[in-house]
GROMACS .gro file of C-alpha atoms in nm:
model
  227
    1MET     CA    1  14.012   3.099 -11.777
    2ALA     CA    2  13.837   3.027 -11.449
    3HIS     CA    3  13.699   3.311 -11.240
    4ALA     CA    4  13.593   3.358 -10.881
    5ALA     CA    5  13.292   3.157 -10.763
    6GLN     CA    6  13.279   2.963 -11.092
    7VAL     CA    7  13.086   2.638 -11.055
    8SER     CA    8  13.082   2.494 -11.406
    9LEU     CA    9  13.367   2.407 -11.642
   10GLN     CA   10  13.557   2.667 -11.841
   11ASP     CA   11  13.424   2.766 -12.184
   12ALA     CA   12  13.537   2.527 -12.455
   13THR     CA   13  13.798   2.639 -12.708
   14SER     CA   14  13.836   2.309 -12.891
   15PRO     CA   15  13.600   2.039 -13.024
   16ILE     CA   16  13.737   1.791 -12.768
   17MET     CA   17  13.648   2.020 -12.479
   18GLU     CA   18  13.299   2.070 -12.623
   19GLU     CA   19  13.255   1.692 -12.624
   20LEU     CA   20  13.384   1.669 -12.267
   21ILE     CA   21  13.139   1.934 -12.147
   22THR     CA   22  12.852   1.755 -12.323
   23PHE     CA   23  12.952   1.425 -12.161
   24HIS     CA   24  12.981   1.596 -11.823
   25ASP     CA   25  12.625   1.730 -11.851
   26HIS     CA   26  12.502   1.391 -11.975
   27ALA     CA   27  12.655   1.204 -11.679
   28LEU     CA   28  12.541   1.470 -11.434
   29MET     CA   29  12.178   1.434 -11.540
   30ILE     CA   30  12.199   1.057 -11.487
   31ILE     CA   31  12.346   1.114 -11.140
   32PHE     CA   32  12.068   1.359 -11.055
   33LEU     CA   33  11.803   1.106 -11.158
   34ILE     CA   34  11.965   0.829 -10.952
   35CYS     CA   35  11.993   1.055 -10.644
   36PHE     CA   36  11.632   1.167 -10.680
   37LEU     CA   37  11.510   0.807 -10.709
   38VAL     CA   38  11.709   0.694 -10.404
   39LEU     CA   39  11.596   0.990 -10.194
   40TYR     CA   40  11.236   0.932 -10.297
   41ALA     CA   41  11.260   0.565 -10.199
   42LEU     CA   42  11.412   0.659  -9.862
   43PHE     CA   43  11.140   0.916  -9.803
   44LEU     CA   44  10.868   0.661  -9.872
   45THR     CA   45  11.038   0.405  -9.648
   46LEU     CA   46  11.058   0.649  -9.357
   47THR     CA   47  10.709   0.795  -9.389
   48THR     CA   48  10.476   0.513  -9.495
   49LYS     CA   49  10.325   0.272  -9.243
   50LEU     CA   50  10.226   0.015  -9.502
   51THR     CA   51  10.420  -0.313  -9.521
   52ASN     CA   52  10.435  -0.573  -9.792
   53THR     CA   53  10.479  -0.931  -9.678
   54ASN     CA   54  10.594  -1.038 -10.025
   55ILE     CA   55  10.880  -0.789 -10.047
   56SER     CA   56  11.136  -1.055  -9.947
   57ASP     CA   57  11.053  -1.260 -10.256
   58ALA     CA   58  11.005  -1.019 -10.544
   59GLN     CA   59  11.182  -1.166 -10.845
   60GLU     CA   60  11.049  -0.902 -11.084
   61MET     CA   61  11.181  -0.616 -10.871
   62GLU     CA   62  11.522  -0.782 -10.832
   63THR     CA   63  11.540  -0.830 -11.208
   64VAL     CA   64  11.462  -0.462 -11.268
   65TRP     CA   65  11.716  -0.329 -11.020
   66THR     CA   66  11.982  -0.555 -11.170
   67ILE     CA   67  11.920  -0.474 -11.537
   68LEU     CA   68  11.856  -0.101 -11.489
   69PRO     CA   69  12.204  -0.020 -11.344
   70ALA     CA   70  12.363  -0.218 -11.629
   71ILE     CA   71  12.173  -0.008 -11.884
   72ILE     CA   72  12.279   0.311 -11.706
   73LEU     CA   73  12.644   0.203 -11.714
   74VAL     CA   74  12.620   0.138 -12.088
   75LEU     CA   75  12.469   0.484 -12.142
   76ILE     CA   76  12.768   0.633 -11.962
   77ALA     CA   77  13.037   0.406 -12.107
   78LEU     CA   78  12.957   0.445 -12.478
   79PRO     CA   79  13.002   0.825 -12.504
   80SER     CA   80  13.298   0.803 -12.268
   81LEU     CA   81  13.480   0.553 -12.492
   82ARG     CA   82  13.395   0.762 -12.798
   83ILE     CA   83  13.563   1.069 -12.648
   84LEU     CA   84  13.858   0.859 -12.529
   85TYR     CA   85  13.931   0.743 -12.883
   86MET     CA   86  13.882   1.096 -13.017
   87THR     CA   87  14.154   1.229 -12.786
   88ASP     CA   88  14.400   0.972 -12.923
   89GLU     CA   89  14.347   1.060 -13.288
   90VAL     CA   90  14.632   1.232 -13.472
   91ASN     CA   91  14.515   1.358 -13.811
   92ASP     CA   92  14.800   1.508 -14.015
   93PRO     CA   93  14.900   1.795 -13.781
   94SER     CA   94  14.990   2.129 -13.936
   95LEU     CA   95  15.237   2.216 -13.661
   96THR     CA   96  15.436   2.022 -13.402
   97ILE     CA   97  15.545   2.174 -13.071
   98LYS     CA   98  15.769   1.995 -12.824
   99SER     CA   99  15.721   2.079 -12.457
  100ILE     CA  100  15.980   1.975 -12.196
  101GLY     CA  101  15.905   2.004 -11.827
  102HIS     CA  102  16.172   2.113 -11.580
  103GLN     CA  103  16.179   2.207 -11.214
  104TRP     CA  104  16.008   2.452 -11.240
  105TYR     CA  105  15.959   2.591 -11.590
  106TRP     CA  106  15.872   2.474 -11.941
  107THR     CA  107  16.087   2.460 -12.252
  108TYR     CA  108  15.918   2.480 -12.593
  109GLU     CA  109  16.060   2.384 -12.931
  110TYR     CA  110  15.902   2.474 -13.265
  111THR     CA  111  16.032   2.179 -13.463
  112ASP     CA  112  15.889   2.312 -13.792
  113TYR     CA  113  16.073   2.646 -13.763
  114GLY     CA  114  16.438   2.547 -13.761
  115GLY     CA  115  16.437   2.418 -13.407
  116LEU     CA  116  16.336   2.745 -13.239
  117ILE     CA  117  16.370   2.681 -12.864
  118PHE     CA  118  16.286   2.903 -12.569
  119ASN     CA  119  16.210   2.873 -12.198
  120SER     CA  120  15.888   2.989 -12.034
  121TYR     CA  121  15.913   3.108 -11.674
  122MET     CA  122  15.644   3.245 -11.447
  123LEU     CA  123  15.659   3.622 -11.412
  124PRO     CA  124  15.761   3.729 -11.059
  125PRO     CA  125  15.520   3.973 -10.890
  126LEU     CA  126  15.766   4.262 -10.931
  127PHE     CA  127  15.759   4.224 -11.311
  128LEU     CA  128  15.382   4.211 -11.351
  129GLU     CA  129  15.221   4.486 -11.558
  130PRO     CA  130  14.860   4.609 -11.526
  131GLY     CA  131  14.634   4.336 -11.658
  132ASP     CA  132  14.881   4.052 -11.597
  133LEU     CA  133  14.765   3.762 -11.382
  134ARG     CA  134  14.962   3.669 -11.072
  135LEU     CA  135  15.101   3.312 -11.075
  136LEU     CA  136  14.965   3.259 -11.427
  137ASP     CA  137  15.148   3.492 -11.668
  138VAL     CA  138  15.485   3.397 -11.814
  139ASP     CA  139  15.771   3.581 -11.980
  140ASN     CA  140  15.743   3.390 -12.310
  141ARG     CA  141  15.404   3.276 -12.437
  142VAL     CA  142  15.346   2.994 -12.683
  143VAL     CA  143  15.197   3.149 -12.997
  144LEU     CA  144  14.986   2.910 -13.206
  145PRO     CA  145  14.732   2.939 -13.489
  146ILE     CA  146  14.363   2.864 -13.458
  147GLU     CA  147  14.166   2.635 -13.689
  148ALA     CA  148  14.473   2.419 -13.751
  149PRO     CA  149  14.553   2.080 -13.594
  150ILE     CA  150  14.843   2.117 -13.350
  151ARG     CA  151  15.045   1.825 -13.215
  152MET     CA  152  15.210   1.861 -12.875
  153MET     CA  153  15.503   1.633 -12.792
  154ILE     CA  154  15.543   1.633 -12.416
  155THR     CA  155  15.824   1.497 -12.200
  156SER     CA  156  16.023   1.583 -11.888
  157GLN     CA  157  16.389   1.622 -11.806
  158ASP     CA  158  16.378   1.557 -11.432
  159VAL     CA  159  16.057   1.453 -11.249
  160LEU     CA  160  15.694   1.391 -11.338
  161HIS     CA  161  15.503   1.693 -11.468
  162SER     CA  162  15.168   1.733 -11.640
  163TRP     CA  163  15.093   1.976 -11.923
  164ALA     CA  164  14.733   2.087 -11.879
  165VAL     CA  165  14.517   2.359 -12.039
  166PRO     CA  166  14.157   2.312 -11.918
  167THR     CA  167  13.981   2.528 -12.181
  168LEU     CA  168  14.131   2.308 -12.456
  169GLY     CA  169  14.051   1.984 -12.275
  170LEU     CA  170  14.420   1.892 -12.254
  171LYS     CA  171  14.605   1.713 -11.976
  172THR     CA  172  14.906   1.502 -12.069
  173ASP     CA  173  15.174   1.371 -11.834
  174ALA     CA  174  15.536   1.469 -11.891
  175ILE     CA  175  15.743   1.164 -11.799
  176PRO     CA  176  16.125   1.144 -11.804
  177GLY     CA  177  16.244   0.912 -12.081
  178ARG     CA  178  15.901   0.896 -12.245
  179LEU     CA  179  15.752   1.110 -12.522
  180ASN     CA  180  15.375   1.154 -12.499
  181GLN     CA  181  15.169   1.329 -12.762
  182THR     CA  182  14.834   1.500 -12.778
  183THR     CA  183  14.655   1.702 -13.044
  184PHE     CA  184  14.408   1.986 -13.043
  185THR     CA  185  14.244   2.235 -13.277
  186ALA     CA  186  14.159   2.572 -13.127
  187THR     CA  187  13.838   2.731 -13.252
  188ARG     CA  188  13.876   3.092 -13.137
  189PRO     CA  189  14.162   3.333 -13.070
  190GLY     CA  190  14.264   3.449 -12.726
  191VAL     CA  191  14.506   3.391 -12.440
  192TYR     CA  192  14.452   3.068 -12.248
  193TYR     CA  193  14.611   2.958 -11.924
  194GLY     CA  194  14.707   2.627 -11.773
  195GLN     CA  195  14.936   2.490 -11.505
  196CYS     CA  196  15.140   2.184 -11.421
  197SER     CA  197  14.889   1.932 -11.284
  198GLU     CA  198  15.131   1.686 -11.127
  199ILE     CA  199  15.296   1.752 -10.791
  200CYS     CA  200  15.660   1.798 -10.895
  201GLY     CA  201  15.831   1.956 -10.598
  202ALA     CA  202  15.846   2.270 -10.389
  203ASN     CA  203  15.762   2.513 -10.671
  204HIS     CA  204  15.498   2.298 -10.838
  205SER     CA  205  15.248   2.585 -10.819
  206PHE     CA  206  15.481   2.820 -11.005
  207MET     CA  207  15.511   2.672 -11.355
  208PRO     CA  208  15.211   2.805 -11.552
  209ILE     CA  209  15.132   2.751 -11.920
  210VAL     CA  210  15.017   3.035 -12.144
  211LEU     CA  211  14.898   2.985 -12.502
  212GLU     CA  212  14.834   3.282 -12.727
  213LEU     CA  213  14.611   3.169 -13.013
  214ILE     CA  214  14.593   3.393 -13.319
  215PRO     CA  215  14.421   3.367 -13.660
  216LEU     CA  216  14.590   3.136 -13.906
  217LYS     CA  217  14.640   3.412 -14.165
  218ILE     CA  218  14.840   3.621 -13.917
  219PHE     CA  219  15.044   3.321 -13.809
  220GLU     CA  220  15.127   3.236 -14.171
  221MET     CA  221  15.284   3.580 -14.217
  222GLY     CA  222  15.553   3.468 -13.977
  223PRO     CA  223  15.534   3.332 -13.622
  224VAL     CA  224  15.480   3.608 -13.370
  225PHE     CA  225  15.675   3.510 -13.062
  226THR     CA  226  15.664   3.710 -12.742
  227LEU     CA  227  16.035   3.670 -12.672
   0.00000   0.00000   0.00000
C-alpha cells in the first residue's frame, strides 16, 4: 500500500502492474528528454546574440520537427496498446468473484463455492485493533489465492462506483445494469488495499477494498474467510 511521502507507484503484485510500471518509466523518460530539449532551446534563444537570416525558410528543420514527434508518439502508443489488450484478456480463470457496489459498501459472491455471499463494510474507528488501518480496513476481507488467474465480475446496484486496487493494476467501473469483468494473477501473498475510485455520494471515501492473498495450497484446503 502507499505510504507517507511516497512519490512513485506502489510495488507491483501482478504481471499487469509490472507492465504498467515499466510503461510509466518508459513514457517518463521520453517526457524528460522532451522537456530538456525545449529548455535547452529556450536557454539558447535567450542567451545567444547570433541570428540566422535563413531561419524563416528552413525546410530541413521543419521536416525534422514534424517527423520526430510522430516517431515519439509511435514509441509511446505501441507499448500502451499492448498493455491495453493484455488487460482485456481472460484466460480460463480458476476462480470467479462477483463484486457489487452499494452506497457505501461492497458485496462479494464466490460463485464457485455454492454462491457464498457476504458484505464488506469499513471498520468504524471504535472497532479498530492495533495494526488496523483507519478508513482502509474492513470487517470481511476477500480471501483469494496467489498464482491463479482470478476473474472479477463487477457491477453496481445503485450509482456509479469503481473497484480499484492499485498494487494489482486494477480499476474497473461498477455500473448499474452492466456487468464488467477484469482478471488478475497475484504473484505474492499479503494484504492489499483499494478504494472506490468514482465519486458516488456523501460516503464515497468510506468504502474500502481489502484483498487477502494466500498461497494456493492453503486456499485449496478450503477457503479461509474472515467472516
